CSV table of C-alpha atoms in Angstrom, one decimal:
chain,number,residue,atom,x,y,z
A,1,UNK,CA,49.4,11.5,-127.0
A,2,UNK,CA,47.3,10.3,-129.9
A,3,UNK,CA,45.9,12.7,-132.4
A,4,UNK,CA,42.4,12.1,-131.3
A,5,UNK,CA,41.6,11.1,-127.7
A,6,UNK,CA,38.2,9.9,-128.7
A,7,UNK,CA,39.7,6.9,-130.4
A,8,UNK,CA,41.6,5.8,-127.3
A,9,UNK,CA,41.0,2.2,-126.3
A,10,UNK,CA,38.1,1.6,-124.0
A,11,UNK,CA,40.2,0.2,-121.2
A,12,UNK,CA,42.6,3.1,-121.3
A,13,UNK,CA,41.7,6.2,-119.3
A,14,UNK,CA,42.1,9.5,-121.1
A,15,UNK,CA,44.9,11.8,-120.1
A,16,UNK,CA,44.0,14.3,-117.4
A,17,UNK,CA,45.0,17.3,-119.5
A,18,UNK,CA,42.5,16.5,-122.2
A,19,UNK,CA,39.6,17.9,-120.1
A,20,UNK,CA,41.4,20.5,-118.1
A,21,UNK,CA,39.6,23.9,-118.0
A,22,UNK,CA,41.6,26.9,-119.3
A,23,UNK,CA,41.1,28.7,-115.9
A,24,UNK,CA,41.7,28.0,-112.3
A,25,UNK,CA,38.3,26.4,-111.6
A,26,UNK,CA,38.5,22.8,-110.4
A,27,UNK,CA,35.9,21.8,-113.1
A,28,UNK,CA,34.5,23.4,-116.2
A,29,UNK,CA,31.9,26.2,-115.6
A,30,UNK,CA,28.6,26.4,-117.5
A,31,UNK,CA,28.6,29.2,-120.1
A,32,UNK,CA,26.1,31.2,-118.0
A,33,UNK,CA,28.1,30.9,-114.8
A,34,UNK,CA,31.4,32.0,-116.4
A,35,UNK,CA,30.3,35.6,-116.4
A,36,UNK,CA,29.3,35.4,-112.8
A,37,UNK,CA,32.3,33.7,-111.3
A,38,UNK,CA,33.5,36.9,-109.6
A,39,UNK,CA,30.9,37.3,-106.9
A,40,UNK,CA,31.2,39.7,-104.0
A,41,UNK,CA,33.5,38.7,-101.2
A,42,UNK,CA,31.9,36.7,-98.5
A,43,UNK,CA,29.5,34.9,-100.8
A,44,UNK,CA,30.2,31.6,-102.6
A,45,UNK,CA,31.2,31.9,-106.2
A,46,UNK,CA,29.5,30.1,-108.9
A,47,UNK,CA,31.6,27.2,-110.0
A,48,UNK,CA,33.3,26.8,-106.7
A,49,UNK,CA,32.6,23.9,-104.4
A,50,UNK,CA,30.8,24.8,-101.1
A,51,UNK,CA,32.0,23.1,-97.9
A,52,UNK,CA,29.8,20.4,-96.7
A,53,UNK,CA,27.4,21.4,-93.9
A,54,UNK,CA,28.0,25.1,-94.4
A,55,UNK,CA,25.0,27.4,-94.0
A,56,UNK,CA,24.6,31.1,-94.4
A,57,UNK,CA,23.9,32.5,-90.9
A,58,UNK,CA,20.6,34.3,-90.6
A,59,UNK,CA,20.7,38.1,-90.4
A,60,UNK,CA,20.8,39.5,-86.9
A,61,UNK,CA,17.8,41.6,-86.0
A,62,UNK,CA,18.3,44.0,-83.2
A,63,UNK,CA,15.4,45.0,-81.0
A,64,UNK,CA,14.5,48.7,-81.2
A,65,UNK,CA,15.7,50.5,-78.1
A,66,UNK,CA,13.1,52.1,-75.9
A,67,UNK,CA,13.3,55.8,-75.7
A,68,UNK,CA,14.5,56.9,-72.2
A,69,UNK,CA,12.0,58.6,-70.0
A,70,UNK,CA,12.9,62.3,-69.9
A,71,UNK,CA,9.8,63.3,-67.9
A,72,UNK,CA,10.9,65.4,-64.8
A,73,UNK,CA,10.2,63.8,-61.4
A,74,UNK,CA,6.7,64.4,-60.2
A,75,UNK,CA,5.4,65.0,-63.8
A,76,UNK,CA,3.6,62.7,-66.3
A,77,UNK,CA,2.9,63.0,-69.9
A,78,UNK,CA,0.3,65.6,-70.9
A,79,UNK,CA,-1.6,63.0,-72.8
A,80,UNK,CA,-2.0,60.8,-69.7
A,81,UNK,CA,-2.2,63.3,-66.8
A,82,UNK,CA,-4.7,61.7,-64.4
A,83,UNK,CA,-5.0,61.6,-60.7
A,84,UNK,CA,-7.0,58.7,-59.4
A,85,UNK,CA,-8.6,58.8,-55.9
A,86,UNK,CA,-11.4,56.4,-55.0
A,87,UNK,CA,-11.7,55.3,-58.6
A,88,UNK,CA,-12.4,58.8,-59.9
A,89,UNK,CA,-10.1,60.1,-62.7
A,90,UNK,CA,-9.5,63.8,-62.9
A,91,UNK,CA,-7.9,65.0,-66.1
A,92,UNK,CA,-5.1,67.6,-66.1
A,93,UNK,CA,-7.0,69.6,-68.7
A,94,UNK,CA,-9.9,70.3,-66.2
A,95,UNK,CA,-7.4,71.5,-63.6
A,96,UNK,CA,-5.8,73.8,-66.1
A,97,UNK,CA,-9.2,75.2,-67.2
A,98,UNK,CA,-10.3,75.9,-63.6
A,99,UNK,CA,-6.9,77.6,-62.9
A,100,UNK,CA,-7.3,79.6,-66.1
A,101,UNK,CA,-10.7,80.8,-65.0
A,102,UNK,CA,-9.5,81.8,-61.6
A,103,UNK,CA,-6.6,83.7,-63.2
A,104,UNK,CA,-9.0,85.6,-65.6
A,105,UNK,CA,-11.4,86.5,-62.8
A,106,UNK,CA,-8.5,87.8,-60.6
A,107,UNK,CA,-7.2,89.8,-63.6
A,108,UNK,CA,-10.6,91.4,-64.1
A,109,UNK,CA,-10.8,92.6,-60.5
A,110,UNK,CA,-7.2,93.8,-60.6
A,111,UNK,CA,-8.0,95.8,-63.7
A,112,UNK,CA,-11.1,97.2,-62.2
A,113,UNK,CA,-9.3,98.5,-59.1
A,114,UNK,CA,-6.4,99.8,-61.3
A,115,UNK,CA,-8.9,101.7,-63.5
A,116,UNK,CA,-10.3,103.4,-60.4
A,117,UNK,CA,-6.9,104.5,-59.2
A,118,UNK,CA,-5.5,105.8,-62.5
A,119,UNK,CA,-8.7,107.1,-64.3
A,120,UNK,CA,-11.9,107.3,-62.4
A,121,UNK,CA,-10.8,108.9,-59.2
A,122,UNK,CA,-8.3,111.3,-60.8
A,123,UNK,CA,-11.1,112.4,-63.1
A,124,UNK,CA,-13.6,112.9,-60.3
A,125,UNK,CA,-10.9,114.6,-58.3
A,126,UNK,CA,-10.8,117.5,-60.8
A,127,UNK,CA,-14.6,118.1,-60.3
A,128,UNK,CA,-16.4,119.9,-57.6
A,129,UNK,CA,-17.5,118.4,-54.3
A,130,UNK,CA,-21.2,117.7,-55.2
A,131,UNK,CA,-20.3,116.2,-58.5
A,132,UNK,CA,-17.8,113.8,-56.9
A,133,UNK,CA,-20.3,112.7,-54.3
A,134,UNK,CA,-23.1,112.2,-56.8
A,135,UNK,CA,-20.9,110.3,-59.2
A,136,UNK,CA,-19.5,107.9,-56.5
A,137,UNK,CA,-23.0,107.3,-55.2
A,138,UNK,CA,-24.2,106.3,-58.6
A,139,UNK,CA,-21.2,104.1,-59.3
A,140,UNK,CA,-21.6,102.3,-56.0
A,141,UNK,CA,-25.2,101.4,-57.0
A,142,UNK,CA,-24.5,100.5,-60.6
A,143,UNK,CA,-21.6,98.2,-59.8
A,144,UNK,CA,-23.8,95.9,-57.8
A,145,UNK,CA,-24.7,93.7,-60.8
A,146,UNK,CA,-24.3,90.1,-61.8
A,147,UNK,CA,-21.1,90.5,-63.8
A,148,UNK,CA,-19.3,92.2,-61.0
A,149,UNK,CA,-20.5,89.6,-58.5
A,150,UNK,CA,-19.4,86.8,-60.8
A,151,UNK,CA,-15.8,88.1,-61.0
A,152,UNK,CA,-15.7,89.4,-57.4
A,153,UNK,CA,-16.7,86.1,-55.8
A,154,UNK,CA,-15.8,83.8,-58.6
A,155,UNK,CA,-12.1,84.6,-58.4
A,156,UNK,CA,-11.9,83.3,-54.8
A,157,UNK,CA,-14.1,80.3,-55.4
A,158,UNK,CA,-12.3,79.2,-58.5
A,159,UNK,CA,-8.9,79.7,-56.9
A,160,UNK,CA,-10.0,77.4,-54.0
A,161,UNK,CA,-11.2,74.8,-56.4
A,162,UNK,CA,-8.0,75.0,-58.4
A,163,UNK,CA,-5.9,74.5,-55.3
A,164,UNK,CA,-8.0,71.4,-54.4
A,165,UNK,CA,-7.6,70.0,-57.8
A,166,UNK,CA,-3.8,70.5,-57.7
A,167,UNK,CA,-3.4,69.0,-54.3
A,168,UNK,CA,-2.3,65.6,-55.7
A,169,UNK,CA,-0.3,64.3,-58.6
A,170,UNK,CA,1.7,66.4,-61.0
A,171,UNK,CA,-0.3,69.5,-60.0
A,172,UNK,CA,1.7,69.8,-56.7
A,173,UNK,CA,4.4,71.9,-58.5
A,174,UNK,CA,1.9,74.7,-59.0
A,175,UNK,CA,0.1,74.3,-55.7
A,176,UNK,CA,2.2,76.8,-53.6
A,177,UNK,CA,1.7,79.6,-56.1
A,178,UNK,CA,-2.1,78.9,-56.3
A,179,UNK,CA,-2.3,79.1,-52.5
A,180,UNK,CA,-0.4,82.3,-52.5
A,181,UNK,CA,-2.7,83.8,-55.1
A,182,UNK,CA,-5.8,82.8,-53.2
A,183,UNK,CA,-4.4,84.2,-50.0
A,184,UNK,CA,-3.5,87.5,-51.7
A,185,UNK,CA,-6.9,87.8,-53.3
A,186,UNK,CA,-8.6,87.0,-50.0
A,187,UNK,CA,-6.6,89.9,-48.5
A,188,UNK,CA,-8.1,92.2,-51.2
A,189,UNK,CA,-11.6,91.1,-50.2
A,190,UNK,CA,-10.8,91.9,-46.6
A,191,UNK,CA,-9.7,95.4,-47.6
A,192,UNK,CA,-12.8,95.9,-49.7
A,193,UNK,CA,-15.3,94.7,-47.1
A,194,UNK,CA,-13.5,96.2,-44.2
A,195,UNK,CA,-12.7,99.6,-45.5
A,196,UNK,CA,-13.9,100.5,-49.0
A,197,UNK,CA,-17.5,99.3,-48.5
A,198,UNK,CA,-18.0,101.1,-45.2
A,199,UNK,CA,-16.8,104.3,-46.8
A,200,UNK,CA,-19.2,103.8,-49.7
A,201,UNK,CA,-22.1,103.2,-47.2
A,202,UNK,CA,-21.1,106.3,-45.3
A,203,UNK,CA,-21.1,108.3,-48.5
A,204,UNK,CA,-24.6,107.0,-49.4
A,205,UNK,CA,-25.9,107.9,-46.0
A,206,UNK,CA,-24.9,111.5,-46.6
A,207,UNK,CA,-28.1,111.7,-48.8
A,208,UNK,CA,-28.8,113.8,-51.9
A,209,UNK,CA,-25.7,115.8,-52.9
A,210,UNK,CA,-27.9,118.9,-53.6
A,211,UNK,CA,-29.1,118.9,-50.0
A,212,UNK,CA,-25.8,118.2,-48.2
A,213,UNK,CA,-25.0,121.2,-45.9
A,214,UNK,CA,-21.1,120.8,-46.1
A,215,UNK,CA,-20.2,118.7,-49.2
A,216,UNK,CA,-16.5,119.5,-48.8
A,217,UNK,CA,-16.3,117.8,-45.4
A,218,UNK,CA,-18.1,114.7,-46.8
A,219,UNK,CA,-15.6,114.6,-49.7
A,220,UNK,CA,-12.6,115.0,-47.4
A,221,UNK,CA,-13.7,112.1,-45.2
A,222,UNK,CA,-14.3,109.9,-48.2
A,223,UNK,CA,-11.8,110.6,-51.0
A,224,UNK,CA,-8.4,110.3,-49.5
A,225,UNK,CA,-9.2,107.2,-47.3
A,226,UNK,CA,-11.0,105.4,-50.2
A,227,UNK,CA,-8.0,106.1,-52.6
A,228,UNK,CA,-5.5,104.8,-50.0
A,229,UNK,CA,-7.4,101.5,-49.5
A,230,UNK,CA,-8.0,101.1,-53.2
A,231,UNK,CA,-4.3,101.2,-53.8
A,232,UNK,CA,-3.9,98.4,-51.3
A,233,UNK,CA,-6.5,96.4,-53.4
A,234,UNK,CA,-4.6,97.1,-56.6
A,235,UNK,CA,-1.4,95.8,-55.0
A,236,UNK,CA,-2.9,92.6,-53.5
A,237,UNK,CA,-4.9,91.7,-56.6
A,238,UNK,CA,-2.1,92.3,-59.0
A,239,UNK,CA,0.2,90.1,-56.8
A,240,UNK,CA,-2.5,87.4,-56.8
A,241,UNK,CA,-2.7,87.6,-60.5
A,242,UNK,CA,1.0,87.2,-60.9
A,243,UNK,CA,1.0,84.1,-58.6
A,244,UNK,CA,-1.9,82.5,-60.5
A,245,UNK,CA,-0.3,83.3,-63.8
A,246,UNK,CA,3.0,81.6,-62.8
A,247,UNK,CA,1.1,78.6,-61.4
A,248,UNK,CA,-0.6,78.3,-64.8
A,249,UNK,CA,2.8,78.4,-66.5
A,250,UNK,CA,4.1,75.6,-64.2
A,251,UNK,CA,0.9,73.6,-64.8
A,252,UNK,CA,1.3,73.7,-68.5
A,253,UNK,CA,5.0,73.7,-68.8
């Protein structure tokens, strides 16, 4: 080997070792690339030849999986509860509001009958005959007002409307309990109109308590029978309230 390869004859090729790189790369690396020669595995290194025609495969994009439908059979999402019949859409919120109103009206009547059984009649029972007759005559007149009529008849009407609205769609799960509540409340109306109201009318027909010849007999014919049938009203309306409350729970649940 000559001292200086630059002065080799033009027709003489330089020795291969003259330009060999001090590392294992097949050709010299640029100064900037020498510090980046060690790239992460799986990626081409700087300074290494890349096979012809090789391309980096595009990243795989997976489609998001749809959430499974966990809605129970016969139920739909609360945000889209609609029953369509003849092009008319009835929202589930309207059904729930009507059922709630029927439940409240039934609860008011059950509370009224319960109050008579545990407070009003026991209190009047401790008074004399003429006082009980006069008090019940006044109560029977005062109770015939708009608020009482609204709760007394509204509970049955609203219960029937709630049953009709729950006849189709996801409301079918609560329908048996609504029907049971309406039937029980109707039974309380039969008791009221068939037994309690006639007793009230008979008490009113007795006239002025101060002019009744035998107030003890009038009281005896009224008090025990009226209390017995009022307990029946308490039981039927309370059972109706429980059925409607459970139907409301099923409808919202």
